[in-house]
Structure formats: structure tokens, C-alpha cells
Coordinates of C-alpha atoms and ligand atoms in Angstrom, one line a residue:
M1 CA 248.0 39.7 -98.6
N2 CA 251.2 39.0 -96.5
L3 CA 253.8 42.0 -95.5
K4 CA 255.9 41.2 -98.3
E5 CA 253.4 41.6 -100.8
L6 CA 252.0 44.6 -99.4
Y7 CA 255.4 46.1 -99.6
Q8 CA 255.9 45.4 -103.1
E9 CA 252.5 46.6 -103.8
I10 CA 253.4 50.0 -102.4
I11 CA 256.8 50.4 -104.0
L12 CA 255.1 49.6 -107.5
E13 CA 252.3 52.1 -106.9
H14 CA 254.8 54.9 -105.9
G15 CA 256.8 53.7 -108.8
K16 CA 254.1 54.1 -111.3
N17 CA 252.5 57.1 -109.8
P18 CA 255.1 59.1 -108.2
R19 CA 253.9 61.8 -105.5
N20 CA 255.2 65.3 -105.7
L21 CA 256.9 64.9 -109.0
G22 CA 258.1 68.1 -110.7
K23 CA 259.4 71.3 -109.4
V24 CA 257.5 73.1 -106.8
H25 CA 256.4 76.5 -107.6
E26 CA 258.6 78.1 -105.1
F27 CA 261.4 76.7 -103.3
N28 CA 264.3 78.1 -101.1
K29 CA 266.3 74.9 -100.9
D30 CA 267.3 72.2 -103.6
A31 CA 270.0 69.9 -104.2
K32 CA 271.0 67.2 -106.8
G33 CA 271.9 63.6 -106.1
H34 CA 273.4 60.9 -108.3
N35 CA 273.9 57.2 -108.0
P36 CA 276.4 56.3 -110.7
L37 CA 276.0 52.4 -109.8
C38 CA 272.4 52.4 -111.3
G39 CA 272.3 55.5 -113.1
D40 CA 269.6 57.2 -110.8
N41 CA 269.4 61.0 -110.8
V42 CA 267.4 63.2 -108.3
H43 CA 266.7 66.8 -107.7
V44 CA 264.9 67.6 -104.6
Y45 CA 263.3 71.0 -104.0
L46 CA 261.7 72.3 -100.8
K47 CA 260.3 75.4 -99.2
L48 CA 261.1 76.0 -95.8
N49 CA 258.9 78.7 -94.3
G50 CA 259.8 81.1 -91.5
Q51 CA 258.7 78.4 -88.7
K52 CA 261.3 76.1 -90.5
I53 CA 258.4 73.9 -91.7
V54 CA 258.6 72.0 -94.9
E55 CA 255.7 73.8 -96.6
D56 CA 256.2 72.3 -100.0
I57 CA 258.8 69.5 -101.2
S58 CA 258.9 67.7 -104.6
F59 CA 261.5 65.9 -106.8
E60 CA 262.7 65.4 -110.5
G61 CA 264.5 62.7 -111.6
S62 CA 264.9 59.6 -113.4
G63 CA 266.0 56.2 -112.4
C64 CA 265.0 52.6 -111.2
A65 CA 261.5 51.8 -109.3
I66 CA 263.2 51.9 -106.1
S67 CA 265.0 55.1 -106.3
M68 CA 261.5 56.8 -107.6
A69 CA 259.4 55.1 -105.2
S70 CA 261.7 56.1 -102.3
A71 CA 261.8 59.6 -103.2
S72 CA 258.0 59.8 -103.8
I73 CA 257.4 58.3 -100.1
M74 CA 259.9 60.4 -98.8
T75 CA 258.4 63.6 -100.2
D76 CA 255.0 62.5 -99.1
L77 CA 256.2 62.0 -95.5
I78 CA 258.3 65.0 -95.1
K79 CA 255.9 67.4 -96.3
G80 CA 254.4 69.4 -93.4
K81 CA 257.3 68.2 -90.9
N82 CA 259.6 70.9 -89.3
E83 CA 263.2 70.8 -90.2
H84 CA 264.2 69.1 -86.8
E85 CA 261.6 66.2 -87.3
A86 CA 262.5 65.9 -91.1
K87 CA 266.4 65.6 -90.1
E88 CA 265.1 62.7 -87.3
I89 CA 262.9 60.9 -89.9
V90 CA 265.9 60.9 -92.4
E91 CA 268.3 59.5 -89.8
D92 CA 265.8 57.2 -88.7
F93 CA 265.2 55.8 -92.1
L94 CA 269.0 55.7 -93.0
G95 CA 269.6 53.6 -89.7
M96 CA 266.6 51.2 -90.6
I97 CA 267.8 50.6 -94.1
K98 CA 271.3 49.8 -93.0
E99 CA 271.1 47.8 -89.9
N100 CA 267.9 48.6 -87.5
P101 CA 265.1 46.2 -87.7
D102 CA 262.7 49.2 -87.2
L103 CA 261.9 52.8 -87.4
K104 CA 261.9 54.5 -83.8
S105 CA 260.9 58.2 -84.7
E106 CA 258.1 59.4 -82.7
Y107 CA 257.5 61.8 -85.6
L108 CA 256.2 59.1 -87.7
K109 CA 252.7 57.8 -87.5
D110 CA 252.2 54.0 -88.1
D111 CA 250.9 54.1 -91.6
E112 CA 253.8 56.2 -92.4
K113 CA 256.2 53.8 -90.8
T114 CA 254.5 50.9 -93.0
K115 CA 255.2 52.9 -95.9
L116 CA 259.0 53.2 -95.2
M117 CA 259.3 49.8 -93.9
C118 CA 258.4 48.5 -97.5
L119 CA 261.7 49.8 -98.5
S120 CA 263.6 47.4 -96.0
G121 CA 263.4 44.6 -98.5
V122 CA 266.6 46.3 -100.2
K123 CA 268.7 45.5 -97.1
Q124 CA 270.3 42.5 -98.3
Y125 CA 271.2 44.1 -101.6
P126 CA 273.8 46.7 -101.0
M127 CA 273.5 48.2 -104.7
R128 CA 269.6 48.5 -104.2
V129 CA 270.5 50.2 -100.6
K130 CA 272.0 53.0 -102.6
C131 CA 268.9 53.5 -104.9
A132 CA 266.7 53.6 -101.9
T133 CA 268.7 56.3 -99.8
L134 CA 269.9 58.5 -102.7
S135 CA 267.0 61.0 -102.4
W136 CA 267.2 60.8 -98.7
H137 CA 270.9 62.0 -98.6
T138 CA 270.1 64.5 -101.2
L139 CA 267.3 65.8 -99.0
T140 CA 269.8 66.3 -96.3
S141 CA 272.3 68.2 -98.7
A142 CA 269.4 70.6 -99.6
M143 CA 268.5 71.3 -95.9
D144 CA 272.1 72.0 -95.3
N145 CA 272.6 74.2 -98.4
S146 CA 275.1 71.9 -99.8
K147 CA 276.1 73.0 -103.5
E148 CA 277.9 69.8 -104.2
I149 CA 276.0 67.0 -106.1
T150 CA 275.2 64.3 -103.8
N151 CA 277.1 61.1 -105.0
T152 CA 276.5 57.6 -103.7
E153 CA 280.1 56.8 -104.5
S154 CA 281.9 59.6 -102.6
Ligands
LIG1 ZN1 268.5 52.5 -108.8

């Protein structure tokens, strides 16, 4: 299996069996996001504990396979990270999906980087980049307590 096939398989698998789908039992931060170009909607919930560690994170939403797989992979990777690490990972991912060839964050293990890199295939499609980044922008809004709906078009 080549890298491209592996990436496609990971996306398909997460799209079919999204991790952390549904509302977490207890959360103290949440935000909604919308990508009107594709019709993707996501609502991210997280529980940040007293040590600023993401104790729990989940999402609800509907949309294309890329947006759902990206939210699934994101929640998987962010769980257990502290707020500072989470923010750096978000920046690293957004940088990679827009222009950087690789992920740089020292907070990501190699297998976690592989999972994120499988979304790098969308780089050449600006419309798909919005699908892939929707949940990440929404996570940032949640951590920053933004009450506005994250919109990929504004
Ligand atoms: Zn989409």
C-alpha cells in the first residue's frame, strides 16, 4: 500500500466510524462552525480541567467525508493534550494544510502526524481545505470562548 492509499484508507475509516461523535457528558467549552460552500456543520464540545488539560472532547455534525474525518481525527489527537499544546497543534495543522510540507509540532507523535498528513491531499483543492479546517477553526473558537459561529466564508 502506498502512502496515498494509506491516507485515503484512514480518511474513509474515520468518515465511516467517527471517533468522539456526540455530545460529551460534561463540557465547559463549545463552539459551532459552518462551511456554507459545502454545507458542513460542526459543533465541538470540550472539557478543560483545572490543569488546562483537555479531559474530554467530542463533536456533533454533518457534512462531507473530509469534514467528518477531520473532526474525528482532531478530537482523537487533542484529547489529553493541554491547552497550549492543543493550540500549537491546531496552528501546525493549519500551516501544513495551507502551505507547509510537513508538521513540525513536537507535541505530535509520529503516528499522530501520519493521521494528520492523510488530510494533506486536500491542499490542491481550496474548497476541500475549508472542509478539512472547519472543525479546527471551531476548536479554536471554543477554546477562546467565542460565541460567534465560525464561518469559513467570513
Ligand atoms: Zn465539506
